[in-house]
Coordinates of C-alpha atoms in Angstrom, one line a residue:
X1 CA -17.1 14.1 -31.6
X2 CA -19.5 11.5 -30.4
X3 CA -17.6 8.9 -28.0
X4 CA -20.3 5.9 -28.1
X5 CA -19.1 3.4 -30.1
X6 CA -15.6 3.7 -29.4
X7 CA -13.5 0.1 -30.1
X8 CA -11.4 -1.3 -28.0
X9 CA -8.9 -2.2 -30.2
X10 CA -8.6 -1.3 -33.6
X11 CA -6.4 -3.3 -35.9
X12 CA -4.1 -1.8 -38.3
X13 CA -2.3 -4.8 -39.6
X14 CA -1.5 -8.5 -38.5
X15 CA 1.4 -6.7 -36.3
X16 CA 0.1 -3.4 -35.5
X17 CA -3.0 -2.4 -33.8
X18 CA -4.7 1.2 -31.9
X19 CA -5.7 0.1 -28.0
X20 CA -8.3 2.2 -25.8
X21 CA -6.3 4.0 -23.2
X22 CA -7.1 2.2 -19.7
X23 CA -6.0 4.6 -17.2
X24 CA -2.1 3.1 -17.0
X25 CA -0.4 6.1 -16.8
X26 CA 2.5 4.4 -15.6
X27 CA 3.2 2.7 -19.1
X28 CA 3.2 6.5 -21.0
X29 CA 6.7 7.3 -18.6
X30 CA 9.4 5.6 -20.2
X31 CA 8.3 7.1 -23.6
X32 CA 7.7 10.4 -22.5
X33 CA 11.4 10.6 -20.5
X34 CA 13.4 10.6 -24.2
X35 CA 14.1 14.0 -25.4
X36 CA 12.6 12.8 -28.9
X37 CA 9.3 12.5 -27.5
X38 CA 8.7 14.8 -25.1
X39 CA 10.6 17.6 -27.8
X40 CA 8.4 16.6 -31.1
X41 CA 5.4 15.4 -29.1
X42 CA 4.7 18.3 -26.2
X43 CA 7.1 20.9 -27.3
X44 CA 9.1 20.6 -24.2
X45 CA 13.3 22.0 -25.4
X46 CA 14.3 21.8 -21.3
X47 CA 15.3 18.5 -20.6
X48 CA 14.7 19.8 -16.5
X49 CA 10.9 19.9 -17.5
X50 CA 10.3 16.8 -19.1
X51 CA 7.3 15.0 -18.1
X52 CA 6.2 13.3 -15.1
X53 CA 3.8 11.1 -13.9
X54 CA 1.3 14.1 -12.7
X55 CA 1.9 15.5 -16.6
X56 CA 1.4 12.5 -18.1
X57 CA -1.9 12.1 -16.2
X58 CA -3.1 15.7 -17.1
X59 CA -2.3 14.9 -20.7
X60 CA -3.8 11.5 -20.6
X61 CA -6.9 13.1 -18.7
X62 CA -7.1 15.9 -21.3
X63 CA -6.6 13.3 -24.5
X64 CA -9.0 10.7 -23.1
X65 CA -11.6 13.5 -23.2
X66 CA -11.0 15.3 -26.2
X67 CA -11.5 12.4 -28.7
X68 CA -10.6 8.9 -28.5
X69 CA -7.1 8.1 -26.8
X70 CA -5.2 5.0 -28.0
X71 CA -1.8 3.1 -27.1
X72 CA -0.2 2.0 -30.2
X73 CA 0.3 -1.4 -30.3
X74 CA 3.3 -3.7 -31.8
X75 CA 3.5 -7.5 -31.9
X76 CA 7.1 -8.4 -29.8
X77 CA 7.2 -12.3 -28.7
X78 CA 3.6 -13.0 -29.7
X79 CA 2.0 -10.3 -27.6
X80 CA 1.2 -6.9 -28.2
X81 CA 3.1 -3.9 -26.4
X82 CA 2.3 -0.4 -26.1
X83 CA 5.0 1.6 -28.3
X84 CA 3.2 5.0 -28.5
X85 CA 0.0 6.9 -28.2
X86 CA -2.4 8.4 -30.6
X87 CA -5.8 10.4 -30.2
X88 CA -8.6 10.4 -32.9
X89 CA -9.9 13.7 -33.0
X90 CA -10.8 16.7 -36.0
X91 CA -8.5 19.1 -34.5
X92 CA -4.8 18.5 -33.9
X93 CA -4.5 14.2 -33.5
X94 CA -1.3 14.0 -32.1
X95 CA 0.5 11.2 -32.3
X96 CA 3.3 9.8 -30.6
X97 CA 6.2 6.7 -31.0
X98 CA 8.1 6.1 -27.9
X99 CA 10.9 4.2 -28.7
X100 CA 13.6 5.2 -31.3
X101 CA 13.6 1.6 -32.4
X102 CA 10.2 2.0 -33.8
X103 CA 10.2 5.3 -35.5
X104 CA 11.6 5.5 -39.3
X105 CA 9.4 2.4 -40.2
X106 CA 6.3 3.7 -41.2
X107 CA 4.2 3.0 -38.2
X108 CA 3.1 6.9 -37.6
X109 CA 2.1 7.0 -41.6
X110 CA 0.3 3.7 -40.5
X111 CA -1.6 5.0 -37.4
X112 CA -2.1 9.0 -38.8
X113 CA -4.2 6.5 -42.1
X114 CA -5.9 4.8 -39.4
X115 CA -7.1 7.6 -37.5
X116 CA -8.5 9.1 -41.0
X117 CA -10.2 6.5 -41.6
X118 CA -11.7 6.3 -38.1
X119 CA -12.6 9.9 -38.6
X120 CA -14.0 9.6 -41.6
X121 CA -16.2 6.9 -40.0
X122 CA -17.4 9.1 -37.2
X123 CA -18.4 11.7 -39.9
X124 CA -16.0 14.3 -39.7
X125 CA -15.2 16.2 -42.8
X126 CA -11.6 18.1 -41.9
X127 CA -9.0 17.6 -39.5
X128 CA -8.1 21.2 -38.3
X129 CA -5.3 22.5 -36.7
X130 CA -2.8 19.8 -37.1
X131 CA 0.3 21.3 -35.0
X132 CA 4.2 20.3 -36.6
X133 CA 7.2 21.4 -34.1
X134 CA 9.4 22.7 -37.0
X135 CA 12.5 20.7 -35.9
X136 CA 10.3 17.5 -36.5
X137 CA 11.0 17.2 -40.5
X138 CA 9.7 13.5 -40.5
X139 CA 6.4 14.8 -38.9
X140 CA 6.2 17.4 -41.4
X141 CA 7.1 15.3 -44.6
X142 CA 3.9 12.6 -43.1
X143 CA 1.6 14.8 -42.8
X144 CA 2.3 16.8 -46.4
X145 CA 2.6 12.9 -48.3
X146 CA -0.5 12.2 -47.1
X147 CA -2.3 15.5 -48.2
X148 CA -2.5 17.7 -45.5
X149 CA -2.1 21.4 -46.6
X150 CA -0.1 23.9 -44.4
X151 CA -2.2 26.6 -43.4
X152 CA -0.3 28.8 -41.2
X153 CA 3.0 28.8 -39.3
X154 CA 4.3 30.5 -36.4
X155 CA 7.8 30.7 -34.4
X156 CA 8.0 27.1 -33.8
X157 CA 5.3 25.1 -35.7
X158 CA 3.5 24.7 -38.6
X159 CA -0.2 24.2 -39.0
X160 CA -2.0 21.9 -41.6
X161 CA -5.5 21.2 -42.6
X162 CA -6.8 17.9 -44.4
X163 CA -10.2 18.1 -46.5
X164 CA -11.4 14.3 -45.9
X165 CA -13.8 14.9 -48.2
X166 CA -11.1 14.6 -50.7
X167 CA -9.2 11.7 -49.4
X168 CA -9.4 7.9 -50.4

């Protein structure tokens, strides 16, 4: 995927909004130290190998390169904080919401519509090998409601497709 272009920021609505990763790794470590996270997000089920800083940086490094690596943004106290991450990119966009206070409210549905869009945008046709830890059902139940098709499944995940050729 061509990275010219990429925005800054990209708004989602008057509250929410997509931010281009600046290198703060520092900000990704109280997200990543809840269970939640690091379980749905990397995979991770031993809480004495949840991430550090020097995994977080290997994962930011990796994201930043393979597509285009956002914060998700929320308006608290008239400023925007960063309450998760997401990457735009064909093959597996993972996305993540740090903070348990923030999850259940739509924002993932919010930012996975986003990054379809943005996709659509840069040209791309199908997002590929979209990877669901099988213990995330809210994941699972996103992904299917807004037409990705599972494709395959293995011990602990299923895999989904979605044909954005067909989407509106």
């Amino acid at each position: 995927m061509c990275q010219t272009g990429r925005p800054e920021t990209i708004r989602i609505s008057d509250t929410l909004r997509l931010r281009r990763f600046d290198g703060d790794y520092g900000a990704f470590l109280p997200g990543y130290e809840d269970p939640v996270v690091y379980r749905n997000s990397e995979g991770i089920l031993d809480d004495d190998k949840k991430p550090d800083l020097a995994y977080i940086r290997g994962m930011c490094d990796y994201l930043d390169s393979a597509g285009e690596f956002y914060y998700i943004e929320h308006i608290e106290d008239g400023r925007f904080i960063p309450i998760g991450d997401v990457t735009v990119k064909a093959e597996n966009p993972p996305i993540a919401i740090w903070y348990a206070r923030y999850r259940g409210r739509g924002i993932g549905t919010a930012v996975m519509k986003t990054v379809i869009v943005r996709l659509k945008a840069l040209g791309v046709t199908k997002i590929t090998g979209t990877r669901v830890f099988k213990w995330n059902p809210e994941s699972k139940k996103m992904h299917e409601r807004l037409g990705f098709i599972r494709v395959g499944e293995n011990e602990q995940e299923y895999l989904y497709d979605l044909d954005l050729t067909k989407y509106e």
